[in-house]
Amino acid sequence: MEARHNQRAHYRDRLLQPRSSMAFIKVTISLMLLYFLSVTLCLAHPGFNFPWGGNGHFGGANYGLFPQFYQFSCPQVDDIVMSVLKKAIAKEPRTAASLLRLHFHDCFVQGCDASVLLDDGATIVSEKNSIPNQNSLRGFEVIDEIKAKLEEACPQTVSCADIVALAARASTVLSGGPSWELPLGRRDSKTASLSGSNNNIPPPNSTIQNLITSFKRQGLDEVDLVALSGGHTIGVARCATFKQRLYNQNGNNQPDVTLERTYYYGLKSVCPITGGDNNITPLDLASPAKFDNTYFKLILYGRGLLTSDEVLLTGNLGNTVALVKSYALNEHLFFEQFAKSMIKMGNISPLTGLNGEVRKNCRRLN
């Protein structure tokens, strides 16, 4: 009788053992899921502070940028950005180039942190007052509209710095250019730098050496320089940015000899020797609203508008000449590199984790 009882107990224990093991596995999986969910929430919502991921760090590293940053906190972010830009660009095609340029002017000054959007304030001297930006940088109202719609849908979630990056990509796509998987998660600065804006953004009359130096300072190389210059395939420039090429390129009251003659006379008709500084002309005369590789073809024909465009060919330094020719011959190659270089530029010194803030209004601090 005792033997039979022991057999039953042994059989019962064998039946219960897998259940206990299964229960343990289920608990372990649940804890792992909770762990990874908490990490996702911490990343998507920096305000969520779980005990194992506090202080804006996880595993000893700063939160990086990644494309799915708003996957749970604001999944409609791309749709909202695209819907606003479709209307804005349809109304004024020049808007696309303006927003692309805005991203560039933001990232080259203390990183991609939306400092360029800040208006003058008690502690802020706006970068909008700098020489490269004053009466030149545009698109702020479009960023404001995107921000307002995102605040309705996802309050205090999407940073202004990410909006600028998203708007640059959408503007490129809507103009016929490439798309790219955009890393997100930037936060907004609490400072601006007027001096940084004046010193770090290369002027339109830059030499090739100045351009290479300016880009190298930001961690960008010659390939990035030439590819990103290709953004000039859309948009316009004011006469003030290239007038010296028409009348006094080298301080001898003579035009720039690298300008193709027909193009030169056409520019003179738009930009007289006195006055007309705010008159505009396309950077890419052939297809000013279409994102393509025509910009590089025009440079080869002496029809690059700015000195900083033409010196990519005539500067005789590094590999820029070979790159211009490659992109002129192969639009796919240009698109591919432009996307890579935009991602690289968008990664310049972002604020992440608990650094900076997510502004409610892109023009002022919270």
C-alpha positions as semicolon CSV with decimal commas, in nm:
position;residue;x (nm);y (nm);z (nm)
1;M;0,000;0,000;0,000
2;E;0,283;0,236;0,090
3;A;0,467;0,150;-0,233
4;R;0,154;0,234;-0,437
5;H;0,124;0,568;-0,254
6;N;0,488;0,652;-0,329
7;Q;0,434;0,568;-0,696
8;R;0,135;0,806;-0,712
9;A;0,334;1,083;-0,541
10;H;0,622;1,032;-0,781
11;Y;0,384;1,038;-1,081
12;R;0,216;1,357;-0,948
13;D;0,553;1,528;-0,902
14;R;0,652;1,440;-1,259
15;L;0,328;1,594;-1,386
16;L;0,376;1,910;-1,183
17;Q;0,742;1,957;-1,275
18;P;0,682;2,069;-1,637
19;R;0,405;2,301;-1,518
20;S;0,643;2,461;-1,267
21;S;0,910;2,494;-1,536
22;M;0,655;2,636;-1,779
23;A;0,536;2,885;-1,519
24;F;0,895;2,992;-1,457
25;I;0,951;3,039;-1,833
26;K;0,631;3,242;-1,864
27;V;0,732;3,468;-1,575
28;T;1,079;3,513;-1,726
29;I;0,936;3,604;-2,069
30;S;0,689;3,844;-1,907
31;L;0,968;4,018;-1,719
32;M;1,175;4,043;-2,037
33;L;0,881;4,191;-2,229
34;L;0,820;4,441;-1,949
35;Y;1,192;4,525;-1,951
36;F;1,203;4,596;-2,325
37;L;0,870;4,781;-2,314
38;S;1,010;5,007;-2,043
39;V;1,319;5,078;-2,256
40;T;1,096;5,162;-2,554
41;L;0,884;5,394;-2,343
42;C;1,190;5,560;-2,194
43;L;1,322;5,625;-2,542
44;A;0,992;5,737;-2,690
45;H;0,896;5,939;-2,383
46;P;1,202;6,074;-2,200
47;G;0,964;6,161;-1,915
48;F;0,906;5,792;-1,837
49;N;1,167;5,705;-1,575
50;F;1,176;5,336;-1,492
51;P;1,415;5,238;-1,213
52;W;1,655;5,050;-1,443
53;G;1,688;5,317;-1,710
54;G;1,703;5,653;-1,534
55;N;1,920;5,958;-1,588
56;G;1,880;5,949;-1,966
57;H;2,115;5,651;-1,994
58;F;2,079;5,281;-2,047
59;G;2,363;5,036;-2,024
60;G;2,606;5,323;-1,968
61;A;2,543;5,485;-2,310
62;N;2,350;5,793;-2,415
63;Y;2,026;5,730;-2,598
64;G;2,104;5,737;-2,969
65;L;1,886;5,836;-3,261
66;F;1,680;5,569;-3,433
67;P;1,406;5,575;-3,699
68;Q;1,132;5,419;-3,480
69;F;1,166;5,676;-3,201
70;Y;0,801;5,793;-3,233
71;Q;0,657;5,453;-3,326
72;F;0,443;5,437;-3,010
73;S;0,436;5,797;-2,885
74;C;0,337;5,965;-3,214
75;P;0,295;5,715;-3,499
76;Q;0,129;5,976;-3,725
77;V;0,429;6,211;-3,724
78;D;0,533;6,139;-4,084
79;D;0,179;6,178;-4,218
80;I;0,135;6,513;-4,045
81;V;0,467;6,650;-4,172
82;M;0,395;6,533;-4,526
83;S;0,038;6,670;-4,533
84;V;0,147;7,019;-4,426
85;L;0,437;7,024;-4,672
86;K;0,232;6,904;-4,969
87;K;0,009;7,210;-4,933
88;A;0,295;7,450;-4,858
89;I;0,509;7,337;-5,154
90;A;0,211;7,331;-5,391
91;K;0,144;7,691;-5,292
92;E;0,510;7,795;-5,317
93;P;0,759;7,543;-5,465
94;R;1,050;7,745;-5,325
95;T;0,949;7,625;-4,977
96;A;1,115;7,286;-5,034
97;A;1,460;7,437;-5,087
98;S;1,408;7,674;-4,794
99;L;1,340;7,387;-4,553
100;L;1,634;7,186;-4,683
101;R;1,859;7,487;-4,625
102;L;1,707;7,542;-4,278
103;H;1,823;7,197;-4,170
104;F;2,176;7,268;-4,297
105;H;2,193;7,605;-4,117
106;D;2,066;7,443;-3,797
107;C;2,308;7,149;-3,790
108;F;2,620;7,356;-3,865
109;V;2,566;7,565;-3,550
110;Q;2,606;7,370;-3,221
111;G;2,453;7,062;-3,383
112;C;2,104;6,964;-3,503
113;D;1,916;7,113;-3,208
114;A;1,666;7,363;-3,356
115;S;1,868;7,656;-3,218
116;V;1,813;7,834;-3,551
117;L;1,438;7,853;-3,481
118;L;1,467;8,054;-3,159
119;D;1,360;8,418;-3,169
120;D;1,532;8,686;-2,958
121;G;1,446;8,649;-2,590
122;A;1,563;8,737;-2,241
123;T;1,853;8,489;-2,265
124;I;1,857;8,434;-2,642
125;V;2,028;8,630;-2,918
126;S;1,869;8,476;-3,225
127;E;2,073;8,308;-3,498
128;K;1,821;8,458;-3,738
129;N;2,018;8,784;-3,703
130;S;2,342;8,636;-3,838
131;I;2,488;8,739;-4,174
132;P;2,409;8,404;-4,344
133;N;2,051;8,402;-4,211
134;Q;1,927;8,760;-4,197
135;N;1,670;8,839;-4,468
136;S;1,763;8,506;-4,622
137;L;1,655;8,202;-4,420
138;R;1,290;8,108;-4,474
139;G;1,034;7,842;-4,385
140;F;0,980;7,925;-4,018
141;E;0,603;7,958;-4,058
142;V;0,581;7,611;-4,214
143;I;0,772;7,464;-3,919
144;D;0,531;7,647;-3,687
145;E;0,232;7,492;-3,864
146;I;0,378;7,141;-3,846
147;K;0,455;7,191;-3,476
148;A;0,104;7,316;-3,401
149;K;-0,055;7,011;-3,564
150;L;0,183;6,774;-3,385
151;E;0,108;6,940;-3,052
152;E;-0,262;6,872;-3,112
153;A;-0,200;6,508;-3,199
154;C;0,093;6,429;-2,965
155;P;0,148;6,702;-2,703
156;Q;0,508;6,771;-2,596
157;T;0,640;6,469;-2,783
158;V;0,803;6,559;-3,118
159;S;1,098;6,796;-3,091
160;C;1,147;7,096;-3,317
161;A;1,491;6,959;-3,412
162;D;1,328;6,641;-3,543
163;I;1,063;6,845;-3,724
164;V;1,335;7,035;-3,911
165;A;1,501;6,705;-4,009
166;L;1,171;6,549;-4,113
167;A;1,075;6,859;-4,315
168;A;1,408;6,847;-4,502
169;R;1,353;6,485;-4,600
170;A;0,990;6,539;-4,700
171;S;1,087;6,846;-4,905
172;T;1,345;6,640;-5,093
173;V;1,097;6,360;-5,164
174;L;0,818;6,596;-5,273
175;S;1,060;6,762;-5,516
176;G;1,140;6,428;-5,682
177;G;1,451;6,341;-5,482
178;P;1,547;6,041;-5,269
179;S;1,409;5,934;-4,934
180;W;1,607;5,785;-4,646
181;E;1,548;5,612;-4,315
182;L;1,580;5,909;-4,083
183;P;1,716;5,855;-3,731
184;L;1,502;6,048;-3,478
185;G;1,512;6,137;-3,110
186;R;1,683;6,479;-3,115
187;R;1,587;6,723;-2,842
188;D;1,579;7,101;-2,859
189;S;1,851;7,333;-2,734
190;K;1,800;7,592;-2,464
191;T;2,062;7,817;-2,624
192;A;2,147;7,976;-2,958
193;S;2,479;8,097;-3,099
194;L;2,490;8,408;-3,314
195;S;2,869;8,388;-3,337
196;G;2,850;8,021;-3,432
197;S;2,607;8,104;-3,709
198;N;2,834;8,379;-3,841
199;N;3,148;8,164;-3,824
200;N;3,040;7,807;-3,907
201;I;2,815;7,848;-4,210
202;P;3,033;7,880;-4,522
203;P;2,950;8,193;-4,728
204;P;2,850;8,169;-5,096
205;N;3,184;8,315;-5,210
206;S;3,386;8,047;-5,026
207;T;3,700;7,899;-5,177
208;I;3,723;7,523;-5,207
209;Q;3,968;7,515;-4,916
210;N;3,724;7,709;-4,696
211;L;3,443;7,472;-4,787
212;I;3,646;7,160;-4,712
213;T;3,762;7,308;-4,380
214;S;3,409;7,410;-4,278
215;F;3,269;7,067;-4,353
216;K;3,559;6,884;-4,189
217;R;3,493;7,083;-3,870
218;Q;3,149;6,920;-3,863
219;G;3,282;6,570;-3,927
220;L;3,188;6,578;-4,296
221;D;3,428;6,496;-4,579
222;E;3,467;6,594;-4,946
223;V;3,209;6,341;-5,059
224;D;2,955;6,492;-4,819
225;L;3,048;6,843;-4,936
226;V;2,982;6,770;-5,303
227;A;2,672;6,557;-5,244
228;L;2,511;6,808;-5,006
229;S;2,597;7,095;-5,243
230;G;2,371;6,907;-5,483
231;G;2,082;7,033;-5,272
232;H;2,122;7,347;-5,482
233;T;1,939;7,158;-5,755
234;I;1,627;7,327;-5,612
235;G;1,572;7,682;-5,493
236;V;1,690;8,033;-5,571
237;A;1,958;8,278;-5,461
238;R;1,958;8,654;-5,415
239;C;2,179;8,874;-5,632
240;A;2,372;8,979;-5,323
241;T;2,511;8,625;-5,293
242;F;2,674;8,616;-5,639
243;K;2,692;8,974;-5,770
244;Q;3,069;8,993;-5,723
245;R;3,105;8,721;-5,989
246;L;2,945;8,951;-6,243
247;Y;3,132;9,273;-6,174
248;N;3,430;9,231;-5,942
249;Q;3,529;8,869;-5,877
250;N;3,897;8,925;-5,797
251;G;3,899;9,288;-5,690
252;N;3,986;9,412;-6,040
253;N;3,636;9,517;-6,156
254;Q;3,621;9,217;-6,390
255;P;3,371;8,928;-6,403
256;D;3,449;8,570;-6,312
257;V;3,602;8,416;-6,626
258;T;3,467;8,071;-6,535
259;L;3,110;8,188;-6,604
260;E;2,971;8,072;-6,939
261;R;2,910;8,387;-7,145
262;T;2,541;8,346;-7,228
263;Y;2,468;8,262;-6,867
264;Y;2,676;8,561;-6,757
265;Y;2,476;8,807;-6,970
266;G;2,150;8,659;-6,847
267;L;2,255;8,709;-6,487
268;K;2,357;9,069;-6,556
269;S;2,004;9,140;-6,679
270;V;1,866;9,020;-6,343
271;C;2,134;9,177;-6,124
272;P;2,241;9,531;-6,220
273;I;2,572;9,667;-6,095
274;T;2,392;9,889;-5,844
275;G;2,076;9,795;-5,657
276;G;1,868;9,483;-5,704
277;D;2,045;9,291;-5,429
278;N;1,724;9,109;-5,334
279;N;1,638;9,007;-5,690
280;I;1,641;8,629;-5,721
281;T;1,741;8,372;-5,981
282;P;1,734;7,988;-5,975
283;L;2,037;7,800;-5,853
284;D;1,955;7,539;-6,118
285;L;1,837;7,730;-6,423
286;A;1,722;7,418;-6,611
287;S;1,493;7,256;-6,350
288;P;1,469;7,485;-6,046
289;A;1,183;7,298;-5,872
290;K;1,290;6,942;-5,955
291;F;1,537;6,752;-5,741
292;D;1,771;6,592;-5,995
293;N;2,139;6,591;-6,097
294;T;2,114;6,883;-6,341
295;Y;2,299;7,103;-6,092
296;F;2,618;6,907;-6,154
297;K;2,573;6,913;-6,532
298;L;2,538;7,292;-6,521
299;I;2,860;7,326;-6,320
300;L;3,044;7,138;-6,596
301;Y;2,910;7,393;-6,845
302;G;3,020;7,695;-6,640
303;R;2,666;7,761;-6,518
304;G;2,705;7,712;-6,146
305;L;2,550;8,019;-5,985
306;L;2,750;8,069;-5,666
307;T;3,126;8,078;-5,631
308;S;3,087;7,791;-5,382
309;D;2,920;7,589;-5,659
310;E;3,175;7,659;-5,931
311;V;3,483;7,595;-5,714
312;L;3,377;7,232;-5,676
313;L;3,500;7,204;-6,036
314;T;3,760;7,479;-6,065
315;G;3,906;7,474;-5,713
316;N;4,156;7,208;-5,810
317;L;4,169;7,047;-5,469
318;G;4,097;6,693;-5,355
319;N;3,846;6,471;-5,532
320;T;3,570;6,727;-5,583
321;V;3,614;6,745;-5,963
322;A;3,581;6,368;-6,001
323;L;3,274;6,367;-5,775
324;V;3,102;6,645;-5,973
325;K;3,158;6,451;-6,295
326;S;3,036;6,125;-6,138
327;Y;2,713;6,279;-6,011
328;A;2,655;6,459;-6,344
329;L;2,675;6,123;-6,522
330;N;2,485;5,913;-6,269
331;E;2,179;6,055;-6,096
332;H;2,122;5,735;-5,898
333;L;2,472;5,760;-5,753
334;F;2,405;6,121;-5,651
335;F;2,071;6,033;-5,489
336;E;2,227;5,747;-5,298
337;Q;2,511;5,959;-5,162
338;F;2,288;6,258;-5,090
339;A;2,072;6,038;-4,866
340;K;2,378;5,903;-4,683
341;S;2,524;6,251;-4,636
342;M;2,193;6,390;-4,508
343;I;2,181;6,117;-4,244
344;K;2,542;6,194;-4,151
345;M;2,473;6,569;-4,130
346;G;2,160;6,505;-3,924
347;N;2,374;6,323;-3,668
348;I;2,591;6,625;-3,587
349;S;2,593;6,664;-3,206
350;P;2,226;6,595;-3,132
351;L;2,086;6,647;-2,784
352;T;1,938;6,322;-2,650
353;G;1,810;6,162;-2,332
354;L;1,749;6,430;-2,070
355;N;1,960;6,696;-2,243
356;G;1,776;6,998;-2,380
357;E;1,397;6,992;-2,393
358;V;1,102;6,936;-2,626
359;R;0,977;7,287;-2,696
360;K;0,602;7,353;-2,707
361;N;0,670;7,648;-2,937
362;C;0,971;7,620;-3,166
363;R;1,043;7,995;-3,142
364;R;1,092;8,012;-2,766
365;L;1,206;7,812;-2,467
366;N;0,950;7,635;-2,248
